[in-house]
Coordinates of C-alpha atoms and ligand atoms in Angstrom, one line a residue:
M243 CA -30.7 12.1 -19.3
F244 CA -29.7 10.0 -16.2
T245 CA -28.4 11.6 -12.9
V246 CA -26.3 10.0 -10.1
G247 CA -24.4 10.7 -7.8
I248 CA -21.4 8.4 -6.7
D249 CA -19.3 7.9 -3.4
L250 CA -16.3 7.3 -5.1
G251 CA -14.8 5.6 -0.8
T252 CA -11.1 4.3 -0.2
T253 CA -13.2 0.9 0.8
N254 CA -16.7 1.3 -1.2
S255 CA -18.2 3.0 -3.2
V256 CA -21.8 3.9 -3.3
C257 CA -24.0 4.8 -6.7
C258 CA -27.3 6.3 -6.2
T259 CA -29.6 7.7 -8.2
L260 CA -32.7 10.1 -6.8
K261 CA -35.8 8.6 -9.1
D262 CA -39.9 9.4 -8.2
G263 CA -39.0 11.2 -5.3
R264 CA -37.1 8.0 -3.9
Y265 CA -33.1 6.7 -3.1
E266 CA -32.5 3.7 -5.9
F267 CA -28.7 2.2 -5.6
I268 CA -26.6 0.6 -8.0
T269 CA -26.4 -3.0 -7.5
F270 CA -23.4 -5.4 -8.1
G271 CA -24.6 -8.7 -7.9
R272 CA -26.6 -8.6 -4.6
E273 CA -25.4 -6.1 -3.0
D274 CA -25.5 -2.2 -3.1
S275 CA -22.4 -0.9 -2.8
L276 CA -18.9 -2.1 -4.7
P277 CA -15.9 -2.5 -2.8
S278 CA -12.7 -0.1 -4.4
V279 CA -11.0 -3.0 -4.9
F280 CA -9.5 -4.4 -8.2
L281 CA -7.9 -7.4 -9.6
Y282 CA -6.5 -7.8 -12.8
Q283 CA -5.0 -11.6 -13.5
D284 CA -4.6 -13.3 -17.4
G285 CA -5.8 -10.7 -18.3
K286 CA -9.2 -10.8 -16.7
K287 CA -10.3 -7.7 -14.5
S288 CA -12.7 -7.8 -11.6
F289 CA -13.6 -5.5 -9.0
G290 CA -15.5 -5.2 -5.6
S291 CA -16.5 -8.5 -4.0
M292 CA -15.5 -11.1 -6.7
A293 CA -12.4 -9.1 -6.8
K294 CA -12.2 -9.6 -2.8
R295 CA -12.6 -13.6 -3.4
K296 CA -10.2 -14.0 -5.2
S297 CA -7.5 -11.8 -3.1
S298 CA -7.1 -14.7 -1.1
V299 CA -6.1 -16.7 -3.3
Y300 CA -4.7 -13.8 -5.7
A301 CA -2.7 -12.0 -2.8
A302 CA -0.8 -10.0 -5.8
N303 CA -3.2 -9.0 -8.2
Y304 CA -4.9 -7.4 -5.8
I305 CA -5.0 -3.3 -5.6
N306 CA -7.2 -2.1 -2.5
S307 CA -7.2 1.7 -0.3
S308 CA -6.2 3.2 -4.1
K309 CA -7.9 6.3 -3.1
T310 CA -5.3 6.6 -0.9
F311 CA -2.5 7.4 -3.2
M312 CA -5.2 9.2 -5.2
G313 CA -2.6 12.0 -7.6
S314 CA 0.6 10.8 -6.9
N315 CA 2.8 10.4 -9.4
E316 CA 4.5 7.8 -7.9
K317 CA 2.9 5.0 -6.8
V318 CA 1.9 2.6 -9.9
W319 CA 1.2 -0.9 -9.5
D320 CA 2.5 -3.7 -11.9
I321 CA 0.7 -5.8 -12.2
D322 CA 1.5 -9.2 -14.6
G323 CA 3.6 -6.6 -16.5
K324 CA 1.0 -4.0 -16.4
E325 CA 0.5 -0.9 -14.7
F326 CA -1.9 0.7 -12.7
T327 CA -1.6 4.2 -11.9
P328 CA -4.5 5.2 -8.4
T329 CA -5.9 7.0 -11.0
D330 CA -6.2 3.8 -13.3
V331 CA -7.7 2.1 -10.7
A332 CA -10.2 4.8 -10.3
S333 CA -11.4 5.0 -13.3
E334 CA -11.2 1.3 -13.8
L335 CA -13.6 1.1 -11.0
L336 CA -16.3 4.1 -12.4
L337 CA -16.1 2.3 -15.5
H338 CA -17.9 -1.2 -13.6
M339 CA -19.9 1.5 -12.5
Y340 CA -21.1 2.7 -15.3
S341 CA -22.3 0.0 -16.8
S342 CA -23.5 -2.0 -14.2
I343 CA -25.9 1.6 -14.2
Q344 CA -26.5 0.7 -17.6
N345 CA -27.6 -2.7 -17.0
Q346 CA -29.1 -1.8 -14.4
Y347 CA -31.6 0.9 -16.4
H348 CA -31.6 0.0 -19.6
L349 CA -29.4 3.0 -20.8
V350 CA -28.0 2.7 -24.4
N351 CA -26.9 6.4 -25.6
E352 CA -28.2 7.9 -22.6
D353 CA -26.1 10.6 -21.4
I354 CA -25.1 9.6 -17.7
E355 CA -24.6 13.0 -15.4
A356 CA -22.9 12.6 -12.1
V357 CA -21.6 14.7 -9.1
I358 CA -18.3 12.7 -7.7
T359 CA -17.4 13.3 -3.8
V360 CA -13.7 13.5 -3.1
P361 CA -13.1 14.4 0.6
E362 CA -12.9 17.5 2.3
Y363 CA -8.6 18.0 2.5
F364 CA -8.0 17.0 -1.7
T365 CA -6.1 19.1 -3.5
S366 CA -7.5 21.0 -6.1
N367 CA -4.9 17.7 -8.3
Q368 CA -6.4 15.1 -6.5
I369 CA -9.9 16.5 -7.4
D370 CA -8.9 17.0 -11.2
E371 CA -7.6 13.5 -11.2
T372 CA -10.9 12.0 -9.9
K373 CA -12.5 14.0 -12.6
K374 CA -10.6 12.6 -15.1
A375 CA -11.4 9.2 -13.5
G376 CA -15.5 9.5 -14.2
E377 CA -14.5 11.4 -17.5
R378 CA -12.9 8.6 -19.1
A379 CA -15.0 5.9 -18.0
G380 CA -17.8 7.7 -19.5
F381 CA -19.8 10.2 -17.2
I382 CA -20.9 13.6 -17.7
V383 CA -18.8 14.7 -14.5
K384 CA -21.0 17.1 -13.3
R385 CA -19.4 18.6 -10.3
I386 CA -17.4 16.9 -7.6
V387 CA -18.6 18.0 -4.3
T388 CA -17.1 17.3 -0.9
E389 CA -17.7 14.2 1.1
P390 CA -19.9 15.7 4.4
V391 CA -21.5 18.5 2.4
A392 CA -23.2 15.5 0.2
A393 CA -24.1 14.0 4.1
A394 CA -25.7 16.9 4.8
I395 CA -27.4 17.6 1.1
A396 CA -28.9 13.6 1.6
Y397 CA -30.7 14.5 5.3
G398 CA -31.0 18.2 3.3
H399 CA -35.0 18.3 3.1
E400 CA -35.2 17.7 7.7
I401 CA -32.5 20.9 7.6
E402 CA -35.0 23.8 7.4
G403 CA -33.7 26.1 10.3
S404 CA -32.5 29.2 9.2
N405 CA -28.9 28.9 11.2
E406 CA -27.9 25.2 11.9
K407 CA -24.5 23.8 12.2
L408 CA -24.1 20.4 11.6
F409 CA -21.2 17.9 12.9
I410 CA -20.7 15.1 11.0
F411 CA -18.4 12.4 11.9
D412 CA -17.3 10.0 9.5
L413 CA -15.7 6.8 10.5
G414 CA -14.7 5.0 7.1
G415 CA -12.9 2.3 6.2
G416 CA -9.5 3.7 6.4
T417 CA -10.3 7.3 7.3
F418 CA -11.4 9.7 10.0
D419 CA -12.8 12.7 9.4
V420 CA -14.8 15.0 11.2
A421 CA -16.6 18.5 9.3
V422 CA -18.7 21.2 10.6
L423 CA -20.7 23.4 8.3
S424 CA -23.2 26.1 9.0
V425 CA -26.4 25.9 6.8
K426 CA -28.0 29.1 6.4
G427 CA -31.4 30.0 4.9
Q428 CA -33.9 27.9 3.6
S429 CA -35.3 25.2 1.6
A430 CA -34.2 25.9 -2.3
N431 CA -32.1 29.3 -1.4
R432 CA -30.2 27.5 1.5
V433 CA -26.3 27.9 1.4
F434 CA -23.9 25.1 2.9
K435 CA -20.2 26.0 4.5
T436 CA -18.2 23.8 5.6
E437 CA -16.4 26.1 8.5
K438 CA -13.9 23.6 10.3
L439 CA -12.4 20.3 9.5
G440 CA -10.7 17.4 11.3
G441 CA -9.8 14.3 11.7
D442 CA -7.2 11.2 11.2
K443 CA -6.2 10.1 7.8
K444 CA -4.8 6.5 9.1
L445 CA -8.1 5.8 11.1
G446 CA -11.0 3.7 10.1
G447 CA -12.8 0.3 10.4
D448 CA -9.4 -1.7 9.5
D449 CA -7.9 -0.3 12.2
F450 CA -11.1 -2.2 14.2
D451 CA -10.7 -5.5 11.6
E452 CA -6.9 -5.6 13.3
V453 CA -8.4 -5.7 16.6
L454 CA -10.6 -8.7 15.7
L455 CA -7.8 -9.8 14.1
N456 CA -5.9 -10.0 17.5
M457 CA -7.9 -11.2 19.2
M458 CA -7.9 -13.8 16.6
L459 CA -4.1 -14.9 16.4
S460 CA -3.8 -14.2 19.9
E461 CA -6.2 -17.7 20.3
L462 CA -4.2 -19.4 17.5
R463 CA -1.6 -18.9 19.5
K464 CA -2.7 -20.1 22.8
T465 CA -4.9 -23.2 21.7
K466 CA -2.3 -23.7 18.6
G467 CA 0.7 -23.1 19.7
I468 CA 1.4 -21.5 16.7
N469 CA 2.3 -17.4 16.3
L470 CA 1.5 -15.8 13.2
A471 CA 1.9 -12.9 13.9
S472 CA 4.7 -12.0 10.7
Q473 CA 5.7 -14.5 8.3
S474 CA 9.2 -15.4 9.9
Q475 CA 7.1 -16.2 12.7
S476 CA 4.5 -18.8 11.0
G477 CA 6.8 -21.0 10.0
L478 CA 4.7 -20.6 6.4
D479 CA 5.8 -19.3 2.8
A480 CA 5.5 -16.3 2.0
K481 CA 2.4 -17.2 -0.4
T482 CA 0.4 -19.4 2.0
Y483 CA 1.1 -16.5 4.8
A484 CA 0.0 -13.5 2.8
N485 CA -3.9 -15.6 1.6
L486 CA -3.7 -17.2 5.2
R487 CA -3.7 -13.2 6.9
L488 CA -6.2 -11.6 4.3
K489 CA -8.8 -14.6 5.1
L490 CA -8.2 -14.0 8.5
K491 CA -8.9 -10.2 7.9
F492 CA -11.8 -11.4 6.2
A493 CA -12.9 -13.2 8.5
A494 CA -12.0 -10.0 11.5
E495 CA -14.3 -7.8 9.3
A496 CA -17.2 -10.0 9.2
A497 CA -17.2 -11.0 12.7
K498 CA -17.2 -7.2 13.6
R499 CA -20.1 -6.3 11.7
E500 CA -21.9 -9.3 13.1
L501 CA -20.7 -7.7 16.5
S502 CA -22.4 -4.4 15.6
E503 CA -26.0 -6.7 15.6
I504 CA -25.9 -9.2 18.4
D505 CA -24.0 -9.4 22.2
S506 CA -21.6 -12.2 21.3
Y507 CA -20.5 -14.2 17.9
N508 CA -19.2 -17.6 16.9
I509 CA -16.7 -16.9 14.3
V510 CA -16.1 -20.9 13.1
L511 CA -13.1 -21.1 10.0
A512 CA -12.6 -24.4 9.3
N513 CA -9.1 -25.5 7.6
L514 CA -7.8 -22.0 8.6
F515 CA -4.5 -23.8 6.8
E516 CA -2.0 -26.5 7.3
K517 CA 1.8 -26.8 8.7
D518 CA 3.6 -30.3 8.6
G519 CA 0.6 -32.0 7.5
V520 CA -1.7 -30.9 10.4
Q521 CA -4.8 -28.9 9.1
H522 CA -5.7 -26.2 11.7
S523 CA -9.2 -24.5 12.2
L524 CA -10.2 -21.4 14.0
D525 CA -13.6 -21.8 16.6
M526 CA -14.0 -19.1 19.1
I527 CA -16.4 -16.5 20.4
V528 CA -16.0 -12.9 20.7
T529 CA -18.1 -10.6 22.6
Q530 CA -18.7 -6.4 21.9
K531 CA -17.6 -5.8 25.4
Q532 CA -14.8 -7.8 24.3
F533 CA -14.2 -6.1 21.5
E534 CA -15.1 -3.0 22.8
D535 CA -12.6 -3.6 25.6
K536 CA -9.8 -4.1 23.1
S537 CA -10.4 -1.2 21.3
E538 CA -9.7 1.6 23.6
D539 CA -6.9 3.1 22.6
L540 CA -8.6 3.4 19.1
M541 CA -11.9 5.0 20.9
D542 CA -9.1 7.2 22.9
R543 CA -8.0 8.5 19.2
I544 CA -11.2 9.2 18.3
K545 CA -12.4 10.9 21.1
Q546 CA -9.3 13.2 21.3
E547 CA -10.2 14.4 17.7
V548 CA -13.5 15.3 18.4
I549 CA -12.7 17.3 21.5
K550 CA -9.9 19.1 19.3
V551 CA -11.6 20.1 16.3
M552 CA -14.5 20.9 19.7
K553 CA -12.3 23.5 21.2
N554 CA -9.6 24.6 18.8
N555 CA -12.5 26.1 17.2
D556 CA -14.1 27.2 20.1
L557 CA -17.1 25.5 19.8
S558 CA -19.4 24.5 23.1
K559 CA -21.6 21.7 22.7
D560 CA -24.1 23.9 22.7
D561 CA -23.4 25.9 19.5
I562 CA -24.2 21.8 17.4
T563 CA -27.7 22.0 16.2
R564 CA -27.6 18.6 14.6
V565 CA -25.0 15.3 14.8
I566 CA -24.7 13.5 11.6
L567 CA -23.4 9.8 12.0
V568 CA -21.3 8.8 8.3
G569 CA -19.9 5.8 7.8
G570 CA -19.6 2.3 8.4
S571 CA -17.6 2.3 11.3
S572 CA -20.3 4.3 12.5
Q573 CA -22.3 1.5 13.0
I574 CA -20.3 0.4 15.5
P575 CA -22.6 -0.3 18.3
F576 CA -19.8 1.7 20.8
V577 CA -19.0 4.9 18.5
R578 CA -22.2 5.8 17.8
D579 CA -23.0 5.1 22.1
Y580 CA -19.9 7.8 22.3
V581 CA -21.0 10.5 19.6
Q582 CA -24.2 10.6 21.1
S583 CA -23.2 11.1 25.0
F584 CA -21.2 13.2 24.1
F585 CA -23.0 16.2 21.8
N586 CA -26.5 14.9 24.1
K587 CA -27.6 13.6 20.7
S588 CA -29.5 11.7 19.3
P589 CA -27.3 11.2 16.4
Y590 CA -29.4 10.7 12.8
S591 CA -28.7 7.3 12.4
D592 CA -31.6 5.9 11.0
I593 CA -30.2 5.1 6.9
D594 CA -27.3 3.1 6.3
L595 CA -24.8 5.1 7.5
S596 CA -22.0 3.7 5.0
K597 CA -24.6 5.5 1.7
I598 CA -25.6 8.8 3.3
V599 CA -23.1 10.7 1.3
A600 CA -24.0 8.9 -1.7
M601 CA -27.4 9.9 -1.4
G602 CA -26.7 13.2 -1.1
A603 CA -24.2 13.5 -4.5
A604 CA -27.9 12.1 -6.2
Q605 CA -29.5 14.4 -4.6
L606 CA -27.0 17.2 -5.7
A607 CA -26.8 15.7 -9.3
Y608 CA -30.8 15.2 -9.6
N609 CA -31.0 19.5 -8.8
T610 CA -28.2 20.3 -10.3
A611 CA -30.0 18.6 -13.7
Q612 CA -33.2 20.3 -13.0
G613 CA -31.9 24.1 -12.6
I614 CA -33.0 23.8 -8.9
G615 CA -31.8 23.7 -5.4
D616 CA -28.7 24.4 -2.7
V617 CA -25.9 26.5 -2.6
V618 CA -23.4 24.9 -2.0
Q619 CA -20.2 26.1 -0.8
D620 CA -17.3 25.2 0.4
M621 CA -13.4 26.2 1.5
I622 CA -10.5 25.7 -0.1
S623 CA -8.5 23.7 1.9
H624 CA -4.9 24.4 1.0
S625 CA -3.6 28.1 0.4
L626 CA -2.6 28.3 -3.9
G627 CA -0.4 30.6 -5.1
I628 CA 2.6 31.5 -6.7
E629 CA 6.8 30.6 -6.6
I630 CA 8.8 34.3 -5.9
V631 CA 12.3 35.3 -5.9
G632 CA 14.8 34.0 -3.4
D633 CA 12.3 30.3 -3.3
K634 CA 9.4 32.0 -1.6
F635 CA 5.9 31.2 -2.2
S636 CA 3.0 33.8 -2.3
P637 CA -0.3 32.6 -2.1
I638 CA -3.2 34.1 -3.9
L639 CA -6.0 32.1 -2.6
K640 CA -5.8 31.8 1.0
K641 CA -6.4 28.6 2.7
D642 CA -10.2 28.8 4.5
S643 CA -11.5 31.5 1.3
Y644 CA -15.1 30.3 0.3
Y645 CA -15.4 29.1 -3.1
P646 CA -15.7 29.4 -6.2
I647 CA -13.9 32.7 -5.8
E648 CA -11.3 34.5 -8.3
R649 CA -8.6 36.9 -7.2
T650 CA -6.0 38.4 -9.2
E651 CA -2.6 39.8 -8.3
E652 CA -0.1 42.0 -9.7
F653 CA 3.9 40.7 -9.8
T654 CA 6.7 41.8 -11.4
T655 CA 10.4 41.0 -13.3
T656 CA 13.5 40.2 -10.9
A657 CA 15.9 41.4 -14.1
D658 CA 16.3 44.0 -16.7
N659 CA 14.7 43.2 -19.8
Q660 CA 13.2 40.1 -19.0
S661 CA 12.1 38.8 -21.7
A662 CA 9.9 36.4 -20.6
I663 CA 8.2 35.2 -16.7
E664 CA 8.4 31.5 -15.5
I665 CA 4.9 31.1 -13.2
N666 CA 5.2 28.0 -11.1
V667 CA 2.0 27.4 -9.2
F668 CA 2.6 25.6 -6.1
E669 CA 0.1 24.3 -3.0
G670 CA 0.5 25.1 0.8
E671 CA 1.3 27.2 3.5
D672 CA 5.1 27.7 3.7
I673 CA 5.6 31.2 2.4
F674 CA 9.5 31.0 3.8
N675 CA 10.7 28.1 1.3
V676 CA 8.1 26.8 -1.7
N677 CA 9.4 23.7 -1.8
N678 CA 8.0 22.2 0.8
N679 CA 4.2 22.9 -0.8
E680 CA 3.4 20.4 -3.8
F681 CA 4.3 21.7 -6.8
Y682 CA 1.6 22.3 -9.6
G683 CA 3.2 22.7 -12.1
G684 CA 4.0 25.7 -14.5
F685 CA 4.9 27.8 -17.8
E686 CA 6.4 30.5 -19.0
L687 CA 4.4 33.6 -20.4
D688 CA 6.8 35.1 -22.9
N689 CA 6.7 38.6 -24.5
I690 CA 6.7 40.8 -21.9
E691 CA 7.3 44.7 -21.8
R692 CA 11.3 44.9 -22.3
A693 CA 11.7 46.9 -18.6
P694 CA 14.5 47.6 -16.4
K695 CA 13.6 44.8 -13.2
G696 CA 10.1 45.6 -11.5
V697 CA 9.1 48.2 -14.1
P698 CA 6.8 45.4 -16.4
R699 CA 3.2 44.5 -14.3
I700 CA 2.2 41.2 -14.2
A701 CA -1.5 40.4 -13.3
V702 CA -1.4 36.6 -12.1
T703 CA -5.3 36.0 -11.7
F704 CA -6.1 32.4 -9.9
K705 CA -9.5 31.3 -10.5
F706 CA -11.2 28.4 -8.6
D707 CA -14.0 26.9 -9.5
E708 CA -17.5 24.8 -8.3
S709 CA -15.5 22.0 -9.0
R710 CA -12.3 23.0 -7.3
L711 CA -10.5 23.1 -10.8
L712 CA -7.8 26.0 -10.9
T713 CA -7.5 28.2 -13.6
V714 CA -4.4 30.3 -13.7
T715 CA -3.8 33.5 -17.1
V716 CA -1.4 35.1 -16.3
T717 CA -1.4 38.9 -18.4
D718 CA 1.5 41.6 -19.0
M719 CA -0.5 45.1 -18.7
K720 CA 1.4 46.5 -21.2
T721 CA 1.6 44.3 -24.1
G722 CA -1.2 42.0 -24.1
S723 CA 0.8 39.2 -23.8
T724 CA -1.6 36.4 -22.0
K725 CA -1.6 32.9 -21.5
T726 CA -4.4 30.9 -19.1
K727 CA -3.6 26.9 -18.0
T728 CA -6.2 24.4 -16.0
M729 CA -3.5 23.2 -13.5
K730 CA -3.0 19.8 -13.2
K731 CA 0.1 18.5 -11.5
G732 CA 3.5 19.1 -13.0
Ligands
ADP11 P1 -15.6 4.2 3.3 O1 -16.0 5.8 2.9 O2 -13.9 4.3 3.3 O3 -15.3 3.7 1.6 P2 -17.8 3.1 4.3 O4 -18.1 4.2 4.9 O5 -18.2 2.2 3.0 O6 -15.9 3.3 3.8 O7 -17.0 1.7 5.5 C1 -16.2 0.9 5.2 C2 -16.1 0.5 7.1 O8 -17.5 0.1 7.6 C3 -15.2 -0.8 6.8 O9 -14.1 -0.8 7.8 C4 -16.5 -2.0 7.4 O10 -15.9 -3.0 7.4 C5 -17.0 -1.2 8.1 N1 -19.1 -1.4 8.3 C6 -19.3 -1.4 7.3 N2 -20.7 -1.9 7.7 C7 -20.3 -2.3 9.0 C8 -21.0 -2.5 10.6 N3 -22.5 -2.9 10.0 N4 -20.2 -2.4 11.5 C9 -19.5 -1.8 11.3 N5 -18.8 -1.5 10.8 C10 -19.2 -1.6 9.7
MG12 MG1 -16.7 7.4 2.9

């Protein structure tokens, strides 16, 4: 049996295994992470960097950031007449990882046990879909763990203190997630608890790419007099324009990465596009300082989020024992500097920050297989409950309760001689109007006690397990009629 940890990221996915006490990464081509992008063209599937390269020619066949839509029933990509849901895309990516693992480790019929990570704010439906995608790809999904907890586990051997509070700062490609975790206990008996959350789901490395892209556009406007801000202003046809935007975006990202290492970088894009029979190139120098200045608004948003999480939870900088930087974008020098100066603590940053989550997951997968190690205690991020009379919502498992958890509540009928009762499960916080919450699905329990309204006693049990799956059991306490369902969004 082989174990892996998978960080199925919005931008990049990383797959890691623990071998002889050391972390090893699955390689994709020459890289040890897989851009979470997919391209379908002429019946052929491409992944990662290959898909990215092809996308500048086949922009319409390209799917990126599909994780943002995970669990949504409405989102479907239609490419060449074939439909892909967010779960399909996840499953394609996971299947690619699966075969890459098999190749790299020459596995033939061996089971591969995986721990897959998800953002802390994922709903149980989104988690369920992630698990399904993993299973469809062939993995035995041992458990799902949240990204901040996985990041903390990656540093597990160093986190020994009997009472630590960790601040996890994760700036990825499209999202910014903050979590405060507490760690109690020693070595194999540590308990990880997520205590506070924060962040911004629309803030990440892509926005920094955009800053550089805008600098490139303004350079082109100044030097060529061509405005590429929109297709109509550019005077280019739609396809040329879309492909050009992608090329510029990739160049911006590459420049951004360079600027994490060096003080100034020369962006050179020969024969970038043709207009009215003239070839145009771009040649410009960008300094770290210029990049930082233009990123001021983004940095302000990041700072506000950090301050908000600290303030709203009455945390002082001294309460935080360690700061853990996670995510590729935390490698931007001025981002690091800010975190360091705010907390007045050197954050961990000795390893590649985009790989930490997968490393923690790999550790957990290994430990789970060996039956050793940490207890992970996490909170439920949204209340789960049922619809009650008058379109109201009765939460059974409250937001912020720790799981695994099981709770039972009693309900009754609203009409005389009812023979069945309808159970509709929702996730959310609006107790006055259930329709403002997210519908999960429902089912009916029949053969209930025939009696005047309010008399039958119906027990509703919500069980939320370690993998964050919700199982609902409804039982009539008189007739014994019972039904159990693992909930999926309806
Ligand atoms: P996600 O968790 O969203 O999948 P990652 O943690 O892998 O993403 O972060 C991806 C982002 O990190 C991208 O925007 C990428 O450009 C950025 N990134 C990766 N390496 C660097 C670097 N050395 N300097 C700056 N940004 C980087
Ligand atoms: Mg990530």
